[in-house]
Short mmCIF file of C-alpha atoms in Angstrom, two decimals:
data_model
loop_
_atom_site.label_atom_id
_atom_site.label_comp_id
_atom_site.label_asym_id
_atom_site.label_seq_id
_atom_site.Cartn_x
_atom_site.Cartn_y
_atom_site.Cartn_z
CA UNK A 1 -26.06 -32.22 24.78
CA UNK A 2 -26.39 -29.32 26.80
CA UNK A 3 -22.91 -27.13 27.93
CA UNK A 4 -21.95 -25.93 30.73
CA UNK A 5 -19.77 -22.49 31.70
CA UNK A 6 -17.00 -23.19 33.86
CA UNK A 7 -17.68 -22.90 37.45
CA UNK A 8 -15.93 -19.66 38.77
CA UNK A 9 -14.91 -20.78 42.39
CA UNK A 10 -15.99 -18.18 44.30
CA UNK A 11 -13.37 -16.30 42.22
CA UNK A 12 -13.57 -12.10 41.90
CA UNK A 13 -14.42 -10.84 38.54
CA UNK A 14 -15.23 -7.22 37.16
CA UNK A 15 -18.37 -6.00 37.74
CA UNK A 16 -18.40 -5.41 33.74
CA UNK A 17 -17.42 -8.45 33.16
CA UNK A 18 -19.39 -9.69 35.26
CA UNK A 19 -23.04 -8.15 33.58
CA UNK A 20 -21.19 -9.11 30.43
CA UNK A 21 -21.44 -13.14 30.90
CA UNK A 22 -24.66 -13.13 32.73
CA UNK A 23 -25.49 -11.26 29.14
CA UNK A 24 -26.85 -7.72 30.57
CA UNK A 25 -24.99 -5.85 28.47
CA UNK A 26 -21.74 -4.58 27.10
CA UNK A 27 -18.60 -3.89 29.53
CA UNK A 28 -18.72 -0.34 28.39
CA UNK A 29 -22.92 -0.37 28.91
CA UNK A 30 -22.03 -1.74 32.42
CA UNK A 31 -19.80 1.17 33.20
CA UNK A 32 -22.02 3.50 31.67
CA UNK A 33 -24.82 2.22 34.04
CA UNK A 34 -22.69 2.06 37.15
CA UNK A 35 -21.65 6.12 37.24
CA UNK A 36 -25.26 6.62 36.42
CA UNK A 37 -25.83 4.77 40.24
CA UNK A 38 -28.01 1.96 38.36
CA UNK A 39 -26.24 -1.03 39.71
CA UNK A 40 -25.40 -1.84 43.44
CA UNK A 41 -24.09 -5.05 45.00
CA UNK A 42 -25.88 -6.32 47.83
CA UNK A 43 -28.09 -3.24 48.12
CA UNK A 44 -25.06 -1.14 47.39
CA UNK A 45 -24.29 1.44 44.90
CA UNK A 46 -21.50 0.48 42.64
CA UNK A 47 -18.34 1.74 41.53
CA UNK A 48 -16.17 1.80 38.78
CA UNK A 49 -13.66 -0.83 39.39
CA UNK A 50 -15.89 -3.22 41.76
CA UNK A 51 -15.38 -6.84 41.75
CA UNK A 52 -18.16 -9.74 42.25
CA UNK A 53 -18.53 -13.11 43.36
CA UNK A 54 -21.31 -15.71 42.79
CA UNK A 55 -22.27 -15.01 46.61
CA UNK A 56 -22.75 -11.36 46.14
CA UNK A 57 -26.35 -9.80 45.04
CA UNK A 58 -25.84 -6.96 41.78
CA UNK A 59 -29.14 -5.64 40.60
CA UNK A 60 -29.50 -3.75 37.57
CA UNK A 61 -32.32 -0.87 37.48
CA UNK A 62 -33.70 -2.92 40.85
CA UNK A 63 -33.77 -6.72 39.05
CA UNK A 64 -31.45 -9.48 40.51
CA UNK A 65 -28.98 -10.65 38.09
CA UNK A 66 -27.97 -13.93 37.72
CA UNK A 67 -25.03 -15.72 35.13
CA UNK A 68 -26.40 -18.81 34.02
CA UNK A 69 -24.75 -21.93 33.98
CA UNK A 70 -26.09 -23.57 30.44
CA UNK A 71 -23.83 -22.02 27.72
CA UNK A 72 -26.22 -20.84 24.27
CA UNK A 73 -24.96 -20.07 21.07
CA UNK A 74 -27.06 -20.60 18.21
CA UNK A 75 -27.02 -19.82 14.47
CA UNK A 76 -29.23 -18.17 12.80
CA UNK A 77 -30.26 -17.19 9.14
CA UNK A 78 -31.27 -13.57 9.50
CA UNK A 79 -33.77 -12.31 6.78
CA UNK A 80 -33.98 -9.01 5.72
CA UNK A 81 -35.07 -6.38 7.64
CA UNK A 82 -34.50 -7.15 10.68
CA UNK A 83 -31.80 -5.35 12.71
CA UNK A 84 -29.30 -6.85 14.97
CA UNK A 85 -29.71 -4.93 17.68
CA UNK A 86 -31.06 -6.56 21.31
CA UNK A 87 -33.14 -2.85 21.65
CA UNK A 88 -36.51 -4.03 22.67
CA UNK A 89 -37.71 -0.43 21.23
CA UNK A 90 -37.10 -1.13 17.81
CA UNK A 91 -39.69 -2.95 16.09
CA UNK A 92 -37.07 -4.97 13.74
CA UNK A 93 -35.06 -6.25 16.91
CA UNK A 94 -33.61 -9.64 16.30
CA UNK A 95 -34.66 -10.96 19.95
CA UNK A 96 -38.33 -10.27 19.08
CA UNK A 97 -37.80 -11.73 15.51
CA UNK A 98 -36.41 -14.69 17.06
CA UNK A 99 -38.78 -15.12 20.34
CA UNK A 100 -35.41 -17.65 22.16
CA UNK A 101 -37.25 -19.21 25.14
CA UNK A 102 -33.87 -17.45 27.59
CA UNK A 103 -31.98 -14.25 27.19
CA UNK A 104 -29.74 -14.02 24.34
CA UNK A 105 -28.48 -11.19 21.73
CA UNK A 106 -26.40 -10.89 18.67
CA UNK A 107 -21.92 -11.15 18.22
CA UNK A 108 -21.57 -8.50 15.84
CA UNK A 109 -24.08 -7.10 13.56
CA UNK A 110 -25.23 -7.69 10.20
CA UNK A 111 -26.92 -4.92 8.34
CA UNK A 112 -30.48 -4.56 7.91
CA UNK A 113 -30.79 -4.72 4.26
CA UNK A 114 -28.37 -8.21 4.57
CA UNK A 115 -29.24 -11.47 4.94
CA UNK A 116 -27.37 -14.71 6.30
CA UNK A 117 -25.64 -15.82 9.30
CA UNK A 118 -25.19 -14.46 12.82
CA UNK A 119 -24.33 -16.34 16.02
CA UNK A 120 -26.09 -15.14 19.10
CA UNK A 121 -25.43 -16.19 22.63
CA UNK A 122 -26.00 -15.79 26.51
CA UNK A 123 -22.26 -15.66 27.15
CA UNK A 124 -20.58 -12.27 27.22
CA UNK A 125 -16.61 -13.93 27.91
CA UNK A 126 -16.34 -15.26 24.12
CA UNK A 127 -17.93 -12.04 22.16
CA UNK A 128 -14.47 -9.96 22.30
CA UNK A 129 -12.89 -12.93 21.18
CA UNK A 130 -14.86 -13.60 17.85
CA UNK A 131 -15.23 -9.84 17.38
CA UNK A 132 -11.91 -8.73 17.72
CA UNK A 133 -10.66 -7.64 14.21
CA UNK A 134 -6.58 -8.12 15.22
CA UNK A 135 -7.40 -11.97 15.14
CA UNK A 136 -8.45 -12.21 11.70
CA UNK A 137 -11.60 -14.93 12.17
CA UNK A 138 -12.57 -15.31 8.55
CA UNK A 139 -16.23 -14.35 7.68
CA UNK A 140 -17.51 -15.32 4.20
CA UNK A 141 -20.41 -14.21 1.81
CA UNK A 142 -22.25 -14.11 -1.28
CA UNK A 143 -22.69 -10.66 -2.96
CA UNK A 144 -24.64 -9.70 -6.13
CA UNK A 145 -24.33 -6.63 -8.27
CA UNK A 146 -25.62 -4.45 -10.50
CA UNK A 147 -23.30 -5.32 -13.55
CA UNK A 148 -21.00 -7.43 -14.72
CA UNK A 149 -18.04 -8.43 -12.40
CA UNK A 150 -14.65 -7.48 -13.93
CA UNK A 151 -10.88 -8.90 -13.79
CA UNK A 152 -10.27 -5.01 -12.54
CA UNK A 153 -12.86 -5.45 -9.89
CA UNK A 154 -11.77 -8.53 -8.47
CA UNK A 155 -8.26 -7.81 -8.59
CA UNK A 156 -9.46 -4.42 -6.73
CA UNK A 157 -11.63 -6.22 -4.03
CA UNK A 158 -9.21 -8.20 -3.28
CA UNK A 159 -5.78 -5.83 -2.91
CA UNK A 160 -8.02 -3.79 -0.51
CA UNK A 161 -10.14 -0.49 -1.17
CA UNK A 162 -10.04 2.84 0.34
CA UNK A 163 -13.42 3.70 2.34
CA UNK A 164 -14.32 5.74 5.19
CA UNK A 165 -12.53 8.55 4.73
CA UNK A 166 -9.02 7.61 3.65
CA UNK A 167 -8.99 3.71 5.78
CA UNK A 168 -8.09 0.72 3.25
CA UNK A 169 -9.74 -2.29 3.63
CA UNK A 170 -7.21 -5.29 4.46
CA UNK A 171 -6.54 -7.58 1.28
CA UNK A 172 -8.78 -10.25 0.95
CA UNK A 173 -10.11 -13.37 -1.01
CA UNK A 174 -12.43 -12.60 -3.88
CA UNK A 175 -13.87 -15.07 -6.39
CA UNK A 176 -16.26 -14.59 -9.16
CA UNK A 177 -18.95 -17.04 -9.79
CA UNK A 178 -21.42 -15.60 -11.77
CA UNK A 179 -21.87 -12.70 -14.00
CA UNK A 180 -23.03 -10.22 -11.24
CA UNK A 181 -22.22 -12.83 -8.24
CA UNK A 182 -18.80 -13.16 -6.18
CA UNK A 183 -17.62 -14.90 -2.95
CA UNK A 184 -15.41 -12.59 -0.97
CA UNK A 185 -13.91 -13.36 2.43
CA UNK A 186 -13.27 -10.87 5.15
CA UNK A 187 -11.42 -11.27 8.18
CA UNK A 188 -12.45 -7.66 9.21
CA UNK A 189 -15.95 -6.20 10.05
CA UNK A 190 -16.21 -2.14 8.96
CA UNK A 191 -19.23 -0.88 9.13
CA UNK A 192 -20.90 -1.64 5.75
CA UNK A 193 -17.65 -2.71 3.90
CA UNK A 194 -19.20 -4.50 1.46
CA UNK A 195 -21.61 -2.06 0.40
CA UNK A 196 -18.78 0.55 0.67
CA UNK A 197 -15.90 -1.34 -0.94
CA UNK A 198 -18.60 -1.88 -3.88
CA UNK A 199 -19.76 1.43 -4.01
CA UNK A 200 -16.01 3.23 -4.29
CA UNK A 201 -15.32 0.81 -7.17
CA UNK A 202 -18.51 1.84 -9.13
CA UNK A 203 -20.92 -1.23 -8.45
CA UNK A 204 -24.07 -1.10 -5.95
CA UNK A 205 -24.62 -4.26 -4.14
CA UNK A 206 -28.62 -5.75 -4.56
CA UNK A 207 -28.11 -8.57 -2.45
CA UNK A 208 -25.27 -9.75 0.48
CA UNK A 209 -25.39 -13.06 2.34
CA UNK A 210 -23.13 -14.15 5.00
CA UNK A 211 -22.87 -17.78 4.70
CA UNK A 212 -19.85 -18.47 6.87
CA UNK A 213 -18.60 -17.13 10.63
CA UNK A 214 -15.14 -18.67 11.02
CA UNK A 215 -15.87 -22.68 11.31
CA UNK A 216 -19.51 -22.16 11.38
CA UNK A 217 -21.39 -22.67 8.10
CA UNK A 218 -25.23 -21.36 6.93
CA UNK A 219 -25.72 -24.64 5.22
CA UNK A 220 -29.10 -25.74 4.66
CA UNK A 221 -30.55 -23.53 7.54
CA UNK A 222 -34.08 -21.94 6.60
CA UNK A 223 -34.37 -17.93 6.46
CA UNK A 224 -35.63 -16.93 9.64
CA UNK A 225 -34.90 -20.07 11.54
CA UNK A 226 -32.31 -20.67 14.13
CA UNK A 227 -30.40 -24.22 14.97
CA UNK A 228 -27.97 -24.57 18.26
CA UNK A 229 -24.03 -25.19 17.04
CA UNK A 230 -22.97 -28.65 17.64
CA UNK A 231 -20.58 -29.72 20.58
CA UNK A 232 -17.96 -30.29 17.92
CA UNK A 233 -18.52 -26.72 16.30
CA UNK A 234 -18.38 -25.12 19.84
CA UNK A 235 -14.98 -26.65 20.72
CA UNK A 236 -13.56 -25.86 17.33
CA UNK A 237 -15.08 -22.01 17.87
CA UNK A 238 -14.08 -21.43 21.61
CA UNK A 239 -10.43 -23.26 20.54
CA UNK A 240 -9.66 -20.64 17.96
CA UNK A 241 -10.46 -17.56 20.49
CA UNK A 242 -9.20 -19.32 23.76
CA UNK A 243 -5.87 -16.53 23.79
CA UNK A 244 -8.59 -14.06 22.58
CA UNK A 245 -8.42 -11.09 24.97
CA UNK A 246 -8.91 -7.27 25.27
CA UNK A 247 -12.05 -5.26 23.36
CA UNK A 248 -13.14 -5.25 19.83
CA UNK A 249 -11.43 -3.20 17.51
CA UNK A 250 -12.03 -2.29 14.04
CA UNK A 251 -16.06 -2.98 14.63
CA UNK A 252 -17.09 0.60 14.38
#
């Protein structure tokens, strides 16, 4: 069953916003763009601060820009080496990897050397609210190490590490389940924290899956392939961000 965005009424949004649901690019991208005189509305230069409306015209770099009306999210199992990034100059890009018949690009990031589970979408209004790190949305994966997990290290994992010059990771839940394997769930997203938290406790991670993003679950999904989330999974996702508001935090 195919879903539909909300229709907006005629009703003013942001400009950023605005490129930011049709899935241009980032609100801060959009800004960036629009003092660099890239973007007018109906034929136009734009401003900081401009509002839209379906009627009006924006081009971007001289291309008509449109906000579709199907909503996309799909999951996909990301192998190694390639980069979530939407960068059609990188060779690695996940869009190229992925070759999704419309426009789409990643929520969040997951590093190149990782594998597992990203969602990626066509609609900018529910990124902020999956991303933003003062909700706590739980995201879950599989790590193995280069020696034998320890009481200390689990107990350490999970009271929260220092990384990144002096931060400390929030407490979390750690499990061991095999001699160099653990399940550890995050409900932050630090650049590398895995690796990092690892790393400061003496371990150096060979392999990290992420096998859960909030209610959304790898499962049985093949490496490299992608699936479209469920109505039921999309209703229980947009549900836990719907008072979601505000930028990311905590993603840098």
């Amino acid at each position: 069953m195919k879903r539909y965005k909300e229709k907006s009424e005629n009703k003013e949004v942001r400009l950023n916003k605005f490129l930011s649901d049709a899935g241009v690019c980032s609100r801060r991208e959009a800004d960036r763009l629009t003092e660099a005189g890239e973007i007018t509305i109906n034929d136009c230069i734009a401003v900081l601060g401009d509002k839209v409306t379906d009627t009006d015209v924006v081009k971007v770099k001289g291309k008509e820009v449109s906000r579709e009306e199907e909503q996309i999210i799909i999951a996909f199992n990301k192998p190694e080496g390639v980069e979530c990034t939407a960068q059609k100059d990188n060779p690695d890009n996940i869009i190229d990897y992925i070759g999704y018949e419309k426009r789409i690009y990643p929520i969040g990031r997951l590093d190149k050397n990782s594998r597992g589970l990203i969602l990626l979408t066509n609609d900018g209004s529910i990124v902020n609210g999956i991303l933003k790190a003062s909700n706590f949305h739980e995201k879950e994966y599989v790590v193995t190490v280069d020696k034998e997990i320890t009481g200390e290290f689990i107990e350490a994992m999970s009271s929260g590490v220092t990384i990144l010059d002096g931060v400390k990771t929030r407490p979390c839940e750690v499990k061991k389940t095999k001699k160099h394997e653990f399940n550890i769930v995050l409900t932050q997203g630090l650049n590398r924290q895995i690796r990092r938290m690892c790393k400061a406790l003496g371990y150096n991670v060979n392999k990290l899956q992420r096998v859960r993003i909030m209610n959304i679950e790898l499962g049985n999904l093949g490496m490299g392939k992608y699936r479209n989330l469920t109505d039921m999974e999309v209703e229980e996702l947009l549900n836990q961000i719907k008072d979601s508001n505000g930028d990311t935090d905590g993603q840098k």
